[in-house]
Amino acid sequence: MTSNEQTTREATTATTALTGERADLLETLAKHRHFLRFTTRDLTDEQAGLRPTASELCLGGLIKHVSSVERGWVDFILEGPSAMGDFTAMTEADWAKRTDEFRMLPGETLDGVLAAYAEVAARTDELVAALPDLDAAWPLPKAPWFEADTKWSARRVLMHIIAETAQHAGHADIIRESLDGAKSMG
């Protein structure tokens, strides 16, 4: 068993006692995480960094991005908008760094990217299990894509993480099929 599989199994074991809404949220998130990770099965580091479609996206970069997004939103649940910063004040260097989330950079490996994602997932799962109130809310950070004076609850953030993961799992499936014809389903 790889360390990634072990981390995933430990997170699953820690949250299996949950019932109701929290169990449903985590089960749905786990399903979409699985499909995202599954698109990378049997690939080399080089293949994980290829961009075989018109998009700039690659499989390793998608997993890095989803990890970063999930980590950021979990920080938001815990700390509020200061954890994410003011997107309206981002510099060109900040945007370039953000763009690197979508790429496999020199020295990065698929195993490393997957292990980092497993750590993020375990942290999220533990938070959902322990969070006292899914209704706890913070104002959204400043960003051109957020409506001003809007608050999101922990529940709403978790639904956003699920949607983001599902959307990028679909992107990943198209990229994988373009690489070698393999599909996540079917």
mmCIF file of C-alpha atoms in Angstrom:
data_model
loop_
_atom_site.group_PDB
_atom_site.id
_atom_site.type_symbol
_atom_site.label_atom_id
_atom_site.label_comp_id
_atom_site.label_asym_id
_atom_site.label_seq_id
_atom_site.Cartn_x
_atom_site.Cartn_y
_atom_site.Cartn_z
ATOM 1 C CA MET A 1 0.000 0.000 0.000
ATOM 2 C CA THR A 2 1.371 3.423 -0.957
ATOM 3 C CA SER A 3 1.519 6.272 1.548
ATOM 4 C CA ASN A 4 -1.193 8.057 -0.485
ATOM 5 C CA GLU A 5 -3.514 5.067 -0.144
ATOM 6 C CA GLN A 6 -2.711 4.807 3.576
ATOM 7 C CA THR A 7 -3.491 8.500 4.164
ATOM 8 C CA THR A 8 -6.764 8.172 2.254
ATOM 9 C CA ARG A 9 -7.711 5.045 4.220
ATOM 10 C CA GLU A 10 -6.928 6.733 7.560
ATOM 11 C CA ALA A 11 -9.056 9.772 6.650
ATOM 12 C CA THR A 12 -11.899 7.502 5.572
ATOM 13 C CA THR A 13 -11.689 5.503 8.800
ATOM 14 C CA ALA A 14 -11.730 8.698 10.894
ATOM 15 C CA THR A 15 -14.942 9.892 9.263
ATOM 16 C CA THR A 16 -16.889 6.639 8.826
ATOM 17 C CA ALA A 17 -18.689 7.172 12.144
ATOM 18 C CA LEU A 18 -20.335 10.312 10.794
ATOM 19 C CA THR A 19 -23.970 10.263 9.797
ATOM 20 C CA GLY A 20 -26.394 12.671 8.198
ATOM 21 C CA GLU A 21 -25.343 15.805 6.393
ATOM 22 C CA ARG A 22 -21.642 15.616 7.240
ATOM 23 C CA ALA A 23 -21.433 12.017 6.051
ATOM 24 C CA ASP A 24 -23.239 12.962 2.827
ATOM 25 C CA LEU A 25 -20.916 15.895 2.166
ATOM 26 C CA LEU A 26 -17.786 13.835 2.763
ATOM 27 C CA GLU A 27 -19.055 10.863 0.767
ATOM 28 C CA THR A 28 -19.780 13.099 -2.219
ATOM 29 C CA LEU A 29 -16.413 14.814 -1.950
ATOM 30 C CA ALA A 30 -14.639 11.445 -1.647
ATOM 31 C CA LYS A 31 -16.343 10.208 -4.822
ATOM 32 C CA HIS A 32 -15.146 13.189 -6.857
ATOM 33 C CA ARG A 33 -11.653 13.061 -5.340
ATOM 34 C CA HIS A 34 -11.471 9.410 -6.374
ATOM 35 C CA PHE A 35 -12.372 10.191 -9.985
ATOM 36 C CA LEU A 36 -9.819 13.016 -10.095
ATOM 37 C CA ARG A 37 -7.034 10.807 -8.706
ATOM 38 C CA PHE A 38 -8.128 7.854 -10.863
ATOM 39 C CA THR A 39 -7.358 9.822 -14.035
ATOM 40 C CA THR A 40 -3.660 9.642 -13.140
ATOM 41 C CA ARG A 41 -3.459 5.851 -12.747
ATOM 42 C CA ASP A 42 -0.411 4.264 -14.378
ATOM 43 C CA LEU A 43 0.976 7.586 -15.636
ATOM 44 C CA THR A 44 4.566 8.774 -15.518
ATOM 45 C CA ASP A 45 5.563 12.158 -14.151
ATOM 46 C CA GLU A 46 6.108 13.322 -17.715
ATOM 47 C CA GLN A 47 2.617 12.237 -18.811
ATOM 48 C CA ALA A 48 1.073 13.953 -15.776
ATOM 49 C CA GLY A 49 2.609 17.210 -17.008
ATOM 50 C CA LEU A 50 1.498 16.954 -20.641
ATOM 51 C CA ARG A 51 -1.147 19.284 -22.073
ATOM 52 C CA PRO A 52 -2.728 17.244 -24.891
ATOM 53 C CA THR A 53 -5.771 19.480 -25.427
ATOM 54 C CA ALA A 54 -6.278 23.079 -26.492
ATOM 55 C CA SER A 55 -6.272 23.941 -22.788
ATOM 56 C CA GLU A 56 -3.193 24.768 -20.735
ATOM 57 C CA LEU A 57 -4.312 22.182 -18.173
ATOM 58 C CA CYS A 58 -2.420 19.012 -17.290
ATOM 59 C CA LEU A 59 -3.400 16.239 -14.883
ATOM 60 C CA GLY A 60 -0.724 16.955 -12.291
ATOM 61 C CA GLY A 61 -1.524 20.655 -12.424
ATOM 62 C CA LEU A 62 -5.234 20.033 -11.941
ATOM 63 C CA ILE A 63 -4.536 18.023 -8.812
ATOM 64 C CA LYS A 64 -2.194 20.757 -7.546
ATOM 65 C CA HIS A 65 -4.881 23.358 -8.199
ATOM 66 C CA VAL A 66 -7.653 21.383 -6.495
ATOM 67 C CA SER A 67 -5.330 20.821 -3.514
ATOM 68 C CA SER A 68 -4.584 24.530 -3.285
ATOM 69 C CA VAL A 69 -8.237 25.523 -3.602
ATOM 70 C CA GLU A 70 -9.357 23.016 -0.967
ATOM 71 C CA ARG A 71 -6.554 24.070 1.396
ATOM 72 C CA GLY A 72 -7.456 27.740 0.943
ATOM 73 C CA TRP A 73 -11.147 27.222 1.579
ATOM 74 C CA VAL A 74 -10.489 25.113 4.680
ATOM 75 C CA ASP A 75 -8.280 27.932 5.951
ATOM 76 C CA PHE A 76 -11.203 30.281 5.215
ATOM 77 C CA ILE A 77 -13.553 28.107 7.317
ATOM 78 C CA LEU A 78 -11.084 28.304 10.193
ATOM 79 C CA GLU A 79 -9.771 31.876 9.900
ATOM 80 C CA GLY A 80 -12.104 33.871 7.679
ATOM 81 C CA PRO A 81 -11.279 36.028 4.646
ATOM 82 C CA SER A 82 -7.808 36.998 5.866
ATOM 83 C CA ALA A 83 -6.716 33.407 5.141
ATOM 84 C CA MET A 84 -7.284 33.990 1.424
ATOM 85 C CA GLY A 85 -6.152 37.571 1.041
ATOM 86 C CA ASP A 86 -7.493 40.346 -1.156
ATOM 87 C CA PHE A 87 -7.685 39.111 -4.748
ATOM 88 C CA THR A 88 -8.234 42.663 -5.995
ATOM 89 C CA ALA A 89 -4.729 43.572 -4.785
ATOM 90 C CA MET A 90 -2.890 40.729 -6.526
ATOM 91 C CA THR A 91 0.183 41.659 -8.546
ATOM 92 C CA GLU A 92 1.365 40.139 -11.820
ATOM 93 C CA ALA A 93 3.790 38.015 -9.788
ATOM 94 C CA ASP A 94 0.892 36.768 -7.633
ATOM 95 C CA TRP A 95 -1.084 35.809 -10.742
ATOM 96 C CA ALA A 96 1.968 34.055 -12.223
ATOM 97 C CA LYS A 97 2.378 32.050 -9.018
ATOM 98 C CA ARG A 98 -1.300 31.129 -9.174
ATOM 99 C CA THR A 99 -0.883 30.022 -12.791
ATOM 100 C CA ASP A 100 1.897 27.642 -11.670
ATOM 101 C CA GLU A 101 -0.752 25.731 -9.686
ATOM 102 C CA PHE A 102 -1.977 24.390 -13.019
ATOM 103 C CA ARG A 103 1.404 23.042 -14.136
ATOM 104 C CA MET A 104 3.828 20.338 -13.161
ATOM 105 C CA LEU A 105 6.972 22.301 -12.388
ATOM 106 C CA PRO A 106 10.536 20.966 -12.674
ATOM 107 C CA GLY A 107 11.249 18.596 -9.815
ATOM 108 C CA GLU A 108 7.595 17.890 -9.051
ATOM 109 C CA THR A 109 6.402 14.312 -9.240
ATOM 110 C CA LEU A 110 2.978 12.804 -9.648
ATOM 111 C CA ASP A 111 3.489 10.828 -6.425
ATOM 112 C CA GLY A 112 4.368 14.042 -4.610
ATOM 113 C CA VAL A 113 1.334 15.888 -5.970
ATOM 114 C CA LEU A 114 -0.969 12.998 -5.029
ATOM 115 C CA ALA A 115 0.533 12.747 -1.537
ATOM 116 C CA ALA A 116 0.023 16.478 -0.967
ATOM 117 C CA TYR A 117 -3.585 16.118 -2.123
ATOM 118 C CA ALA A 118 -4.147 13.215 0.281
ATOM 119 C CA GLU A 119 -2.868 15.383 3.160
ATOM 120 C CA VAL A 120 -5.215 18.222 2.205
ATOM 121 C CA ALA A 121 -8.123 15.779 1.910
ATOM 122 C CA ALA A 122 -7.412 14.244 5.326
ATOM 123 C CA ARG A 123 -7.315 17.711 6.913
ATOM 124 C CA THR A 124 -10.633 18.659 5.317
ATOM 125 C CA ASP A 125 -12.278 15.411 6.379
ATOM 126 C CA GLU A 126 -11.063 15.846 9.960
ATOM 127 C CA LEU A 127 -12.364 19.428 10.034
ATOM 128 C CA VAL A 128 -15.801 18.414 8.755
ATOM 129 C CA ALA A 129 -16.010 15.735 11.431
ATOM 130 C CA ALA A 130 -14.958 18.109 14.222
ATOM 131 C CA LEU A 131 -16.466 21.443 13.187
ATOM 132 C CA PRO A 132 -18.996 22.524 15.845
ATOM 133 C CA ASP A 133 -21.356 24.266 13.403
ATOM 134 C CA LEU A 134 -21.697 24.047 9.622
ATOM 135 C CA ASP A 135 -23.680 27.295 9.738
ATOM 136 C CA ALA A 136 -20.689 29.320 10.980
ATOM 137 C CA ALA A 137 -20.038 31.955 8.304
ATOM 138 C CA TRP A 138 -17.477 34.537 7.270
ATOM 139 C CA PRO A 139 -17.625 37.365 4.732
ATOM 140 C CA LEU A 140 -16.029 36.385 1.430
ATOM 141 C CA PRO A 141 -12.640 37.890 0.602
ATOM 142 C CA LYS A 142 -12.441 40.758 -1.854
ATOM 143 C CA ALA A 143 -12.427 39.387 -5.382
ATOM 144 C CA PRO A 144 -13.939 40.505 -8.683
ATOM 145 C CA TRP A 145 -15.832 37.202 -8.935
ATOM 146 C CA PHE A 146 -17.534 37.460 -5.518
ATOM 147 C CA GLU A 147 -20.575 39.584 -4.826
ATOM 148 C CA ALA A 148 -19.739 42.262 -2.251
ATOM 149 C CA ASP A 149 -21.029 41.865 1.297
ATOM 150 C CA THR A 150 -21.677 38.144 0.909
ATOM 151 C CA LYS A 151 -21.032 35.550 3.599
ATOM 152 C CA TRP A 152 -20.475 31.841 3.114
ATOM 153 C CA SER A 153 -21.111 29.248 5.784
ATOM 154 C CA ALA A 154 -18.837 26.269 6.277
ATOM 155 C CA ARG A 155 -21.558 24.221 4.568
ATOM 156 C CA ARG A 156 -21.528 26.512 1.507
ATOM 157 C CA VAL A 157 -17.729 26.332 1.360
ATOM 158 C CA LEU A 158 -17.849 22.528 1.438
ATOM 159 C CA MET A 159 -20.377 22.513 -1.394
ATOM 160 C CA HIS A 160 -18.034 24.796 -3.347
ATOM 161 C CA ILE A 161 -15.098 22.421 -2.742
ATOM 162 C CA ILE A 162 -17.246 19.525 -3.994
ATOM 163 C CA ALA A 163 -18.273 21.464 -7.114
ATOM 164 C CA GLU A 164 -14.681 22.516 -7.829
ATOM 165 C CA THR A 165 -13.426 18.947 -7.417
ATOM 166 C CA ALA A 166 -16.170 17.513 -9.641
ATOM 167 C CA GLN A 167 -15.601 20.126 -12.345
ATOM 168 C CA HIS A 168 -11.875 19.454 -12.446
ATOM 169 C CA ALA A 169 -12.386 15.668 -12.345
ATOM 170 C CA GLY A 170 -14.339 16.129 -15.585
ATOM 171 C CA HIS A 171 -11.529 18.212 -17.071
ATOM 172 C CA ALA A 172 -9.061 15.535 -15.993
ATOM 173 C CA ASP A 173 -11.087 12.795 -17.660
ATOM 174 C CA ILE A 174 -10.957 14.650 -20.994
ATOM 175 C CA ILE A 175 -7.218 15.242 -20.636
ATOM 176 C CA ARG A 176 -6.574 11.584 -19.806
ATOM 177 C CA GLU A 177 -8.641 10.384 -22.747
ATOM 178 C CA SER A 178 -6.674 12.744 -24.984
ATOM 179 C CA LEU A 179 -3.389 11.334 -23.642
ATOM 180 C CA ASP A 180 -3.972 7.644 -24.228
ATOM 181 C CA GLY A 181 -7.658 6.890 -24.611
ATOM 182 C CA ALA A 182 -8.152 5.809 -20.977
ATOM 183 C CA LYS A 183 -11.352 6.971 -19.278
ATOM 184 C CA SER A 184 -12.482 7.305 -15.687
ATOM 185 C CA MET A 185 -15.805 5.658 -16.492
ATOM 186 C CA GLY A 186 -17.109 3.592 -19.372
#
